[in-house]
Short mmCIF file of C-alpha atoms in Angstrom, two decimals:
data_model
loop_
_atom_site.label_atom_id
_atom_site.label_comp_id
_atom_site.label_asym_id
_atom_site.label_seq_id
_atom_site.Cartn_x
_atom_site.Cartn_y
_atom_site.Cartn_z
CA MET A 9 -109.67 -54.98 -71.36
CA TYR A 10 -106.59 -56.64 -70.11
CA ASN A 11 -104.21 -59.68 -71.06
CA LEU A 12 -102.50 -61.17 -68.06
CA THR A 13 -101.57 -64.93 -67.41
CA ALA A 14 -100.58 -66.32 -63.97
CA ALA A 15 -99.11 -69.70 -63.30
CA GLY A 16 -99.93 -70.67 -66.87
CA LYS A 17 -103.44 -69.50 -66.61
CA GLN A 18 -105.43 -66.63 -67.99
CA VAL A 19 -106.39 -64.28 -65.12
CA THR A 20 -110.14 -63.83 -65.36
CA ASP A 21 -111.32 -62.56 -61.94
CA LEU A 22 -109.25 -59.38 -61.50
CA ARG A 23 -110.61 -56.75 -59.34
CA LEU A 24 -109.36 -53.25 -58.91
CA SER A 25 -110.06 -50.04 -56.87
CA PRO A 26 -110.38 -46.74 -58.52
CA ASP A 27 -106.99 -45.75 -56.68
CA THR A 28 -105.11 -48.51 -58.36
CA ILE A 29 -106.79 -47.86 -61.75
CA VAL A 30 -105.65 -44.22 -61.62
CA GLY A 31 -102.31 -45.24 -60.36
CA ILE A 32 -101.95 -47.46 -63.42
CA PHE A 33 -102.97 -44.70 -65.92
CA THR A 34 -100.72 -42.01 -64.44
CA GLY A 35 -97.58 -44.28 -64.23
CA ALA A 36 -97.69 -44.40 -60.38
CA ILE A 37 -98.17 -48.26 -60.67
CA THR A 38 -95.88 -49.97 -63.15
CA ASN A 39 -95.88 -53.85 -62.29
CA TRP A 40 -98.44 -56.26 -61.99
CA ASN A 41 -96.93 -57.59 -58.62
CA ASP A 42 -97.46 -54.00 -57.19
CA PRO A 43 -98.81 -54.16 -53.38
CA GLU A 44 -101.82 -52.04 -54.48
CA ILE A 45 -102.97 -54.61 -57.12
CA THR A 46 -102.20 -57.37 -54.74
CA GLN A 47 -104.25 -55.79 -51.94
CA ASP A 48 -107.23 -55.25 -54.37
CA TYR A 49 -107.12 -58.60 -56.04
CA GLY A 50 -106.28 -60.61 -52.96
CA ARG A 51 -103.35 -62.39 -54.46
CA GLN A 52 -100.09 -61.52 -55.82
CA LEU A 53 -99.77 -61.47 -59.68
CA PRO A 54 -96.43 -62.12 -61.75
CA ASN A 55 -93.50 -59.71 -61.85
CA ILE A 56 -94.58 -58.47 -65.17
CA PRO A 57 -94.35 -54.72 -66.40
CA ILE A 58 -97.82 -53.12 -66.99
CA THR A 59 -98.46 -51.80 -70.46
CA PRO A 60 -101.36 -49.21 -70.40
CA VAL A 61 -103.14 -49.08 -73.91
CA ILE A 62 -104.57 -45.53 -74.54
CA ARG A 63 -106.16 -44.11 -77.47
CA SER A 64 -104.03 -41.98 -80.03
CA ASP A 65 -107.02 -40.22 -81.62
CA GLY A 66 -109.52 -38.06 -80.02
CA SER A 67 -112.24 -40.08 -78.41
CA GLY A 68 -115.16 -40.05 -76.23
CA ALA A 69 -113.77 -43.01 -74.36
CA THR A 70 -110.80 -40.95 -73.38
CA ALA A 71 -112.87 -37.96 -72.68
CA GLN A 72 -115.23 -39.91 -70.11
CA PHE A 73 -112.27 -41.71 -68.50
CA THR A 74 -110.29 -38.65 -68.01
CA ARG A 75 -113.28 -36.63 -66.77
CA TRP A 76 -113.73 -39.65 -63.95
CA MET A 77 -110.11 -39.26 -62.97
CA GLU A 78 -110.41 -35.51 -62.75
CA HIS A 79 -113.30 -35.44 -60.61
CA THR A 80 -112.36 -38.42 -58.41
CA HIS A 81 -108.54 -38.07 -58.19
CA LYS A 82 -108.04 -34.38 -59.22
CA SER A 83 -104.71 -33.77 -57.53
CA GLN A 84 -103.16 -36.98 -59.05
CA TRP A 85 -104.41 -36.56 -62.48
CA ASP A 86 -103.68 -32.79 -62.54
CA ALA A 87 -100.01 -33.57 -61.56
CA TYR A 88 -99.77 -36.25 -64.18
CA CYS A 89 -101.03 -33.92 -66.87
CA THR A 90 -98.78 -31.12 -65.95
CA GLY A 91 -95.84 -33.42 -65.88
CA VAL A 92 -96.31 -34.50 -69.43
CA ASN A 93 -97.94 -31.29 -70.91
CA ASN A 94 -96.89 -28.73 -68.71
CA ILE A 95 -100.46 -27.77 -68.04
CA THR A 96 -103.55 -29.45 -66.78
CA CYS A 97 -105.92 -31.57 -68.78
CA GLY A 98 -108.97 -29.55 -67.71
CA ASP A 99 -112.25 -30.98 -67.02
CA TYR A 100 -111.46 -33.83 -69.46
CA THR A 101 -109.40 -34.34 -72.49
CA GLU A 102 -110.22 -36.35 -75.75
CA PHE A 103 -106.32 -36.94 -76.24
CA TYR A 104 -104.76 -38.88 -73.79
CA PRO A 105 -101.15 -37.53 -72.62
CA PRO A 106 -99.00 -40.55 -73.06
CA SER A 107 -95.95 -41.39 -71.12
CA GLY A 108 -93.73 -44.30 -69.90
CA ARG A 109 -94.75 -47.80 -71.31
CA MET A 110 -97.96 -46.55 -72.57
CA ILE A 111 -99.08 -47.78 -76.08
CA ALA A 112 -101.39 -45.48 -78.04
CA GLN A 113 -103.84 -47.15 -80.66
CA SER A 114 -106.25 -45.52 -83.04
CA GLY A 115 -109.86 -46.63 -82.56
CA SER A 116 -111.71 -48.80 -80.06
CA ASP A 117 -111.20 -51.96 -81.89
CA GLN A 118 -107.32 -51.36 -82.51
CA VAL A 119 -107.08 -51.09 -78.77
CA ALA A 120 -109.05 -54.35 -78.38
CA HIS A 121 -106.81 -56.09 -81.05
CA TYR A 122 -103.63 -54.88 -79.35
CA ILE A 123 -104.60 -56.19 -75.82
CA GLU A 124 -105.79 -59.58 -77.20
CA ALA A 125 -102.71 -60.26 -79.32
CA PRO A 126 -100.13 -62.55 -77.76
CA THR A 127 -97.88 -59.66 -77.69
CA GLY A 128 -100.24 -57.86 -75.55
CA GLN A 129 -99.40 -59.89 -72.45
CA GLY A 130 -99.32 -57.39 -69.36
CA SER A 131 -101.47 -54.78 -71.16
CA ILE A 132 -104.55 -53.15 -69.89
CA GLY A 133 -106.64 -50.51 -71.57
CA TYR A 134 -109.96 -48.61 -71.43
CA ASP A 135 -112.50 -49.59 -74.12
CA GLU A 136 -116.25 -50.11 -74.53
CA TYR A 137 -117.76 -53.11 -72.67
CA ALA A 138 -119.39 -54.14 -75.77
CA PHE A 139 -115.86 -55.34 -77.02
CA ALA A 140 -115.38 -57.65 -74.06
CA LEU A 141 -118.82 -58.96 -74.29
CA THR A 142 -119.17 -59.63 -77.92
CA SER A 143 -115.68 -61.21 -77.92
CA SER A 144 -116.53 -63.17 -74.65
CA TRP A 145 -113.96 -61.65 -72.59
CA PRO A 146 -114.28 -61.35 -68.72
CA VAL A 147 -114.06 -57.94 -67.26
CA VAL A 148 -112.49 -56.31 -64.29
CA LYS A 149 -114.76 -55.71 -61.18
CA VAL A 150 -114.21 -52.09 -60.16
CA LEU A 151 -114.72 -51.11 -56.38
CA ASN A 152 -117.67 -48.84 -55.90
CA PRO A 153 -118.18 -46.16 -52.98
CA ALA A 154 -120.30 -48.89 -51.20
CA GLY A 155 -117.43 -51.07 -50.93
CA TYR A 156 -118.37 -53.76 -53.51
CA TYR A 157 -116.41 -54.78 -56.69
CA ALA A 158 -118.99 -54.20 -59.39
CA LEU A 159 -119.20 -55.44 -62.89
CA PRO A 160 -120.31 -53.00 -65.91
CA THR A 161 -123.68 -55.03 -66.29
CA ALA A 162 -126.65 -53.35 -67.81
CA SER A 163 -128.44 -53.12 -64.56
CA ASN A 164 -125.38 -51.80 -62.53
CA VAL A 165 -124.86 -49.03 -65.17
CA ALA A 166 -128.36 -48.24 -65.06
CA VAL A 167 -128.39 -48.12 -61.30
CA ALA A 168 -125.41 -45.85 -61.37
CA LEU A 169 -126.92 -43.43 -63.92
CA THR A 170 -129.90 -42.80 -61.70
CA ALA A 171 -127.64 -40.35 -60.24
CA ALA A 172 -126.66 -38.42 -63.41
CA LYS A 173 -127.80 -34.80 -63.87
CA ILE A 174 -128.34 -32.76 -66.85
CA ARG A 175 -127.50 -29.07 -66.75
CA GLY A 176 -130.42 -26.97 -67.64
CA VAL A 177 -132.91 -29.83 -66.78
CA ASP A 178 -132.02 -30.75 -63.25
CA ASP A 179 -130.77 -27.36 -62.47
CA SER A 180 -131.11 -23.67 -63.30
CA THR A 181 -128.37 -23.55 -66.09
CA SER A 182 -129.45 -21.16 -68.62
CA PRO A 183 -129.68 -21.97 -72.41
CA ASP A 184 -127.15 -19.44 -72.99
CA ASP A 185 -124.69 -21.04 -70.82
CA PRO A 186 -121.91 -23.13 -72.81
CA ASN A 187 -122.50 -26.01 -70.28
CA TYR A 188 -126.32 -25.93 -71.07
CA LEU A 189 -127.32 -29.71 -71.58
CA GLN A 190 -124.02 -31.07 -70.70
CA GLN A 191 -123.91 -34.01 -68.34
CA ASN A 192 -123.10 -33.89 -64.61
CA LEU A 193 -121.86 -37.40 -63.56
CA ASP A 194 -120.50 -36.36 -60.13
CA GLY A 195 -123.25 -38.26 -58.50
CA VAL A 196 -122.71 -41.22 -60.66
CA TYR A 197 -118.95 -41.52 -59.45
CA THR A 198 -120.01 -41.30 -55.75
CA ASN A 199 -123.18 -43.36 -55.99
CA ASN A 200 -123.24 -45.47 -52.86
CA ASP A 201 -125.61 -48.19 -54.17
CA PRO A 202 -123.75 -51.48 -53.83
CA ARG A 203 -124.78 -52.39 -57.38
CA SER A 204 -123.51 -49.38 -58.81
CA TYR A 205 -120.73 -49.22 -61.44
CA PRO A 206 -118.59 -46.28 -60.88
CA ILE A 207 -117.28 -45.47 -64.31
CA SER A 208 -120.62 -45.29 -66.14
CA SER A 209 -121.75 -42.42 -68.71
CA TYR A 210 -124.03 -41.93 -71.58
CA SER A 211 -123.89 -40.64 -75.21
CA TYR A 212 -125.67 -38.05 -77.14
CA LEU A 213 -127.37 -37.70 -80.35
CA ILE A 214 -127.25 -34.09 -81.88
CA VAL A 215 -130.55 -33.10 -83.70
CA PRO A 216 -131.76 -29.80 -85.18
CA ARG A 217 -133.33 -27.27 -83.08
CA SER A 218 -136.23 -24.82 -83.82
CA GLY A 219 -137.31 -21.77 -81.90
CA VAL A 220 -134.32 -19.73 -81.93
CA PRO A 221 -134.75 -16.09 -83.19
CA ASN A 222 -133.40 -15.21 -86.48
CA MET A 223 -131.72 -18.81 -86.71
CA PRO A 224 -133.92 -21.15 -88.46
CA PRO A 225 -132.94 -24.72 -89.19
CA PRO A 226 -131.53 -25.54 -92.64
CA PRO A 227 -134.08 -25.49 -95.35
CA ARG A 228 -133.26 -29.16 -96.33
CA PHE A 229 -134.62 -30.31 -92.79
CA THR A 230 -138.18 -30.28 -93.45
CA ASN A 231 -141.09 -30.59 -90.86
CA ASP A 232 -141.78 -33.93 -92.34
CA LYS A 233 -138.28 -35.00 -91.54
CA GLY A 234 -138.72 -33.52 -88.15
CA ALA A 235 -141.89 -35.28 -87.60
CA ALA A 236 -140.36 -38.73 -88.55
CA LEU A 237 -137.24 -38.19 -86.36
CA SER A 238 -139.19 -37.30 -83.34
CA GLN A 239 -141.21 -40.52 -83.64
CA TYR A 240 -138.00 -42.43 -84.07
CA LEU A 241 -136.48 -40.88 -80.90
CA ASP A 242 -139.62 -41.61 -78.76
CA TYR A 243 -138.85 -45.28 -79.83
CA VAL A 244 -135.18 -44.94 -79.12
CA LEU A 245 -135.78 -43.58 -75.72
CA CYS A 246 -138.42 -45.79 -74.68
CA GLY A 247 -139.09 -49.08 -76.50
CA GLY A 248 -135.65 -49.05 -77.99
CA GLN A 249 -134.15 -49.61 -74.36
CA ALA A 250 -135.65 -53.05 -74.20
CA THR A 251 -133.28 -55.59 -72.44
CA GLY A 252 -133.34 -59.44 -72.66
CA LYS A 253 -133.13 -61.47 -75.93
CA GLY A 254 -132.09 -59.16 -78.64
CA GLY A 255 -132.08 -56.10 -76.35
CA ILE A 256 -129.30 -53.52 -76.04
CA ASP A 257 -127.76 -55.46 -72.99
CA SER A 258 -127.04 -58.25 -75.12
CA ILE A 259 -124.49 -56.29 -76.94
CA GLY A 260 -122.90 -54.50 -73.97
CA TYR A 261 -125.12 -51.39 -73.50
CA SER A 262 -127.33 -50.38 -70.63
CA PRO A 263 -130.92 -48.67 -70.74
CA ILE A 264 -131.20 -45.15 -70.01
CA PRO A 265 -132.94 -44.59 -66.56
CA ARG A 266 -135.98 -42.05 -66.07
CA GLY A 267 -134.12 -38.84 -65.42
CA LEU A 268 -132.17 -39.10 -68.88
CA VAL A 269 -135.05 -40.18 -70.89
CA ARG A 270 -137.18 -37.21 -69.59
CA GLY A 271 -134.30 -34.91 -70.47
CA GLY A 272 -134.06 -36.45 -73.89
CA LEU A 273 -137.80 -36.18 -74.57
CA LEU A 274 -137.75 -32.52 -73.51
CA GLN A 275 -135.30 -31.74 -76.26
CA VAL A 276 -137.15 -33.83 -78.78
CA GLN A 277 -140.07 -31.22 -78.35
CA HIS A 278 -137.69 -28.68 -80.05
CA ILE A 279 -137.16 -30.48 -83.04
CA PRO A 280 -138.92 -28.84 -86.08
CA GLY A 281 -142.03 -30.50 -87.10
CA ASN A 282 -142.01 -32.59 -83.71
CA ASN A 283 -144.53 -35.20 -83.81
CA GLY A 284 -143.56 -37.22 -80.75
CA ASN A 285 -146.33 -38.71 -78.55
CA VAL A 286 -144.46 -39.30 -75.37
CA ASP A 287 -145.25 -36.75 -72.79
CA PRO A 288 -141.94 -36.05 -70.97
CA ASN A 289 -143.76 -34.97 -67.85
CA THR A 290 -145.74 -38.11 -67.33
CA LEU A 291 -143.85 -40.86 -69.35
CA ALA A 292 -147.11 -42.74 -69.39
CA ASN A 293 -146.69 -44.35 -72.69
CA CYS A 294 -142.90 -45.02 -72.60
CA PRO A 295 -142.03 -48.51 -72.22
CA ASN A 296 -138.63 -48.10 -70.81
CA PRO A 297 -137.31 -51.12 -68.58
CA THR A 298 -136.03 -48.87 -65.96
CA PHE A 299 -139.37 -47.53 -64.85
CA ASP A 300 -143.09 -48.35 -64.71
CA SER A 301 -145.93 -46.56 -66.32
CA GLN A 302 -146.34 -44.45 -63.20
CA GLY A 303 -142.60 -43.14 -63.57
CA ASN A 304 -141.48 -45.23 -60.69
CA LEU A 305 -137.72 -46.28 -60.88
CA ILE A 306 -138.18 -49.94 -60.80
CA ILE A 307 -134.50 -50.46 -61.84
CA LEU A 308 -133.68 -49.79 -58.17
CA LYS A 309 -136.02 -52.49 -57.03
CA ASN A 310 -135.37 -55.07 -59.62
CA ALA A 311 -131.62 -54.90 -60.20
CA PRO A 312 -129.94 -57.71 -58.48
CA GLN A 313 -127.86 -57.09 -55.38
CA PRO A 314 -124.27 -57.91 -55.36
CA ASN A 315 -122.88 -61.28 -54.27
CA PRO A 316 -121.28 -61.22 -50.81
CA CYS A 317 -118.30 -62.45 -52.34
CA ASP A 318 -117.90 -59.05 -54.09
CA LYS A 319 -117.42 -57.29 -50.87
CA GLN A 320 -114.23 -55.49 -50.43
CA GLY A 321 -111.75 -57.64 -48.26
CA THR A 322 -113.53 -61.02 -49.22
CA PRO A 323 -110.79 -63.56 -50.03
CA LEU A 324 -110.86 -65.05 -53.63
CA SER A 325 -111.58 -68.51 -51.98
CA CYS A 326 -115.12 -67.23 -51.28
CA ASP A 327 -117.63 -69.40 -53.07
CA PRO A 328 -120.12 -67.19 -55.09
CA ASN A 329 -122.58 -70.01 -54.84
CA ASN A 330 -122.10 -70.49 -51.25
CA PRO A 331 -120.54 -67.26 -49.67
CA SER A 332 -121.18 -68.08 -46.03
CA ALA A 333 -119.05 -71.33 -46.42
CA GLY A 334 -115.98 -69.46 -46.92
CA GLY A 335 -114.69 -72.29 -49.10
CA GLY A 336 -114.30 -72.64 -52.88
CA SER A 337 -111.50 -73.29 -55.14
CA GLY A 338 -109.61 -70.01 -55.47
CA GLY A 339 -107.59 -69.15 -58.52
CA SER A 340 -108.29 -67.77 -61.90
CA GLY A 341 -110.05 -69.89 -64.50
CA GLY A 342 -110.25 -69.52 -68.23
CA GLY A 343 -108.26 -70.60 -71.11
CA SER A 344 -104.99 -69.70 -72.24
CA GLY A 345 -104.93 -68.80 -75.70
CA SER A 346 -104.84 -65.22 -76.95
CA GLY A 347 -106.71 -64.20 -80.22
CA GLY A 348 -105.10 -61.70 -82.12
CA GLY A 349 -105.87 -60.25 -85.47
CA SER A 350 -105.73 -56.93 -87.05
CA GLY A 351 -108.64 -55.51 -88.67
CA GLY A 352 -110.23 -52.11 -89.45
CA GLY A 353 -110.51 -49.50 -86.53
CA SER A 354 -113.37 -47.63 -85.71
CA ASN A 355 -112.60 -44.06 -84.58
CA GLY A 356 -115.18 -43.94 -81.97
CA GLY A 357 -115.07 -43.16 -78.46
CA GLY A 358 -117.52 -44.54 -76.34
CA SER A 359 -118.79 -45.78 -72.97
CA GLY A 360 -119.43 -46.28 -71.89
CA GLY A 361 -119.68 -49.19 -71.30
CA GLY A 362 -116.51 -50.61 -72.09
CA SER A 363 -114.11 -53.06 -71.57
CA GLY A 364 -110.85 -51.75 -69.91
CA SER A 365 -109.99 -50.23 -66.65
CA GLY A 366 -111.75 -46.94 -66.74
CA GLY A 367 -114.09 -46.36 -69.04
CA LYS A 368 -115.93 -47.81 -71.67
CA GLY A 369 -116.38 -45.64 -73.49
CA GLY A 370 -118.90 -43.66 -73.26
CA ALA A 371 -120.16 -40.70 -74.57
CA GLY A 372 -119.29 -37.06 -73.85
CA SER A 373 -121.16 -34.03 -73.20
CA GLY A 374 -123.10 -32.13 -75.63
CA GLY A 375 -125.56 -29.37 -75.78
CA ALA A 376 -127.50 -26.50 -77.57
CA GLY A 377 -125.85 -23.39 -77.62
CA GLY A 378 -122.33 -24.68 -77.00
CA GLY A 379 -120.72 -27.79 -75.37
CA SER A 380 -119.84 -30.87 -77.06
CA GLY A 381 -121.31 -34.29 -77.91
CA SER A 382 -119.88 -37.58 -78.49
CA GLY A 383 -121.10 -40.82 -79.51
CA GLY A 384 -120.00 -44.06 -78.27
CA ALA A 385 -120.21 -44.60 -74.70
CA GLY A 386 -120.70 -48.11 -74.01
CA GLY A 387 -122.80 -48.04 -70.94
CA ALA A 388 -119.94 -48.47 -68.76
CA ASN A 389 -117.26 -46.20 -69.41
CA GLY A 390 -114.12 -48.58 -69.07
CA SER A 391 -114.52 -51.78 -67.44
CA SER A 392 -111.61 -54.14 -67.89
CA GLY A 393 -111.66 -57.71 -69.44
CA THR A 394 -109.07 -60.28 -70.09
CA GLY A 395 -107.43 -61.54 -73.26
CA GLY A 396 -107.56 -64.95 -74.69
CA SER A 397 -109.79 -65.72 -77.53
CA GLY A 398 -108.54 -68.41 -79.88
CA ALA A 399 -108.56 -72.16 -79.26
CA CYS A 400 -109.84 -71.94 -75.73
CA GLY A 401 -111.73 -68.77 -75.04
CA THR A 402 -114.31 -67.97 -72.42
CA THR A 403 -118.06 -67.33 -72.48
CA ILE A 404 -119.58 -64.38 -70.53
CA ASP A 405 -123.02 -64.38 -69.08
CA PRO A 406 -124.57 -61.18 -70.73
CA GLN A 407 -126.73 -60.67 -67.57
CA THR A 408 -123.86 -60.92 -64.80
CA GLY A 409 -120.90 -60.40 -66.86
CA GLU A 410 -119.27 -63.43 -65.23
CA VAL A 411 -117.27 -66.35 -66.95
CA VAL A 412 -119.85 -69.13 -67.39
CA GLN A 413 -117.87 -71.87 -69.42
CA ASN A 414 -114.86 -72.38 -71.39
CA ASP A 415 -115.60 -72.87 -74.94
CA SER A 416 -114.14 -72.27 -78.43
CA GLY A 417 -112.83 -68.82 -78.99
CA GLY A 418 -115.32 -66.31 -79.87
CA SER A 419 -115.31 -64.07 -82.90
CA GLY A 420 -114.62 -60.54 -82.74
CA GLY A 421 -117.55 -58.31 -81.90
CA GLY A 422 -118.58 -55.09 -83.54
CA GLN A 423 -118.90 -51.70 -82.10
CA VAL A 424 -120.69 -48.40 -82.99
CA ALA A 425 -118.90 -45.48 -81.90
CA ALA A 426 -118.35 -41.81 -83.01
CA ASN A 427 -115.90 -39.01 -82.79
CA VAL A 428 -116.41 -36.36 -80.19
CA VAL A 429 -117.94 -33.20 -81.86
CA ASN A 430 -116.79 -29.89 -80.16
CA VAL A 431 -119.52 -27.33 -81.12
CA GLY A 432 -118.64 -24.79 -78.34
CA GLY A 433 -115.50 -23.62 -79.90
CA ARG A 434 -116.71 -23.15 -83.37
CA PRO A 435 -117.68 -19.90 -85.03
CA ASP A 436 -120.76 -21.30 -86.87
CA ASN A 437 -123.68 -19.40 -85.11
CA TRP A 438 -126.20 -21.58 -86.78
CA LEU A 439 -124.51 -24.82 -85.48
CA LEU A 440 -124.23 -23.23 -81.90
CA THR A 441 -127.94 -22.33 -81.68
CA THR A 442 -129.85 -24.66 -83.61
CA LEU A 443 -128.66 -27.94 -82.44
CA THR A 444 -129.99 -29.68 -79.25
CA ALA A 445 -128.74 -32.71 -77.55
CA VAL A 446 -130.93 -35.84 -76.84
CA GLU A 447 -128.84 -37.95 -74.62
CA LEU A 448 -128.58 -41.42 -75.57
CA LEU A 449 -126.88 -43.99 -73.39
CA ALA A 450 -124.46 -46.34 -75.12
CA VAL A 451 -125.69 -45.32 -78.63
CA VAL A 452 -128.99 -46.70 -77.39
CA ALA A 453 -131.02 -48.16 -80.25
CA LEU A 454 -128.33 -47.76 -82.90
CA PRO A 455 -126.29 -50.78 -81.99
CA PRO A 456 -128.96 -53.14 -82.64
CA PHE A 457 -129.46 -51.60 -86.29
CA LEU A 458 -125.74 -50.98 -86.94
CA GLY A 459 -123.75 -53.20 -84.78
CA GLY A 460 -124.86 -56.37 -86.64
CA TRP A 461 -123.91 -54.88 -89.90
CA LEU A 462 -120.41 -53.71 -88.54
CA ARG A 463 -119.81 -57.00 -87.11
CA ARG A 464 -120.42 -58.83 -90.49
CA ARG A 465 -118.55 -56.41 -92.36
CA ARG A 466 -115.44 -56.99 -89.95
CA ALA A 467 -115.97 -60.79 -89.96
CA GLY A 468 -115.98 -60.48 -93.93
CA SER A 469 -112.78 -58.38 -93.88
CA GLN A 470 -110.97 -61.10 -91.93
CA THR A 471 -111.98 -64.19 -93.81
CA GLY A 472 -109.54 -65.48 -96.04
CA THR A 473 -106.31 -63.56 -94.83
CA GLY A 474 -106.33 -63.88 -91.03
CA GLY A 475 -109.47 -66.47 -90.67
CA ALA A 476 -111.73 -66.19 -87.96
CA ARG A 477 -110.63 -64.91 -84.51
#
């Protein structure tokens, strides 16, 4: 998410390259009129210092964002971490090393609140896309390897995640390896499909595991509970991934593509009392919207192609409804107000999806026999959105992520997120050997059940003192 005004108008069409995003979050780019930003955006922005907003608590959003930087801009990120901590941050870190003008906030919604507030002018942060979507905030288009600026839409994230790999499922990683079942998103970062959103990730659900010699599951987890859980997870991985009206894309998350569904179903088979009825080898009775009954990846066929105006180097004056005309009325639209408000924070990390430049969020890694698991992960791990709720907010098309009209300010959206759980470094042998990870992108089916409750709770807590946002 970001909060920026130019010539008295809210900036709603910002586009940035990965180089620029990393530069901002390592202190190499400190002003909105920096030539690198001008080159990406296509127009010079005001001479305003940049205030990066990071998480003060351990979070999956930070883990996913920093992993992306480590794997795509290793030398720059390692140098930054060493300069702050006198040591590199490793493959990822759940605690962002602060420096310079960075402002640290605890919880995903506190990051969003800080950026949205009038005092957040010039700020930018990484957060779940769900916050931008439910608050009707536009998001930054991030340059992908194919040379297109992409939004963290459900289809773009799903396309990106077709390149995700699971250690031990898609390679020969042993169950005894600490990295077993952990995600490998390197192919996601380099996916050259023009629709791919490069900072995409997914989350895990940690469940009991059977079949480990001398390490049975806890007595209170009965086979009956396992049967119910496995049937629920069949729904979560298949029918629960539905999109459209009331679907997970309507609240800022993306469906899991075939490879991740299969990996999850393979782990469901290890749940004590498993009574799942979806065969991970055929996926024949799994109504997931990213593939058909024969297992074909229809998401790659059906996901909309990018507009030619999103091609790198295309001027802002390009008319998205008539790209070949080269006309249009450039400039940024949107209202000028900023919402604000405090409100309770959720210590989630997430994905995924995410509003903010770098990663929404998203999930972390998890695994049986070691590793870590994190909730959160808004499908897109860190898109960016502009501030400005209040008297004159903006409305976002849930399918395209574009600003479709100016309207009254939207109310704050809810978010389901969870703290990263590090199991690899704990001495609990049972925990290490009897848990298995079922990867669930962007909390999969949980937001529809819990997200509405959290939004109502947040709205209730704000009524009377601060009023509606």
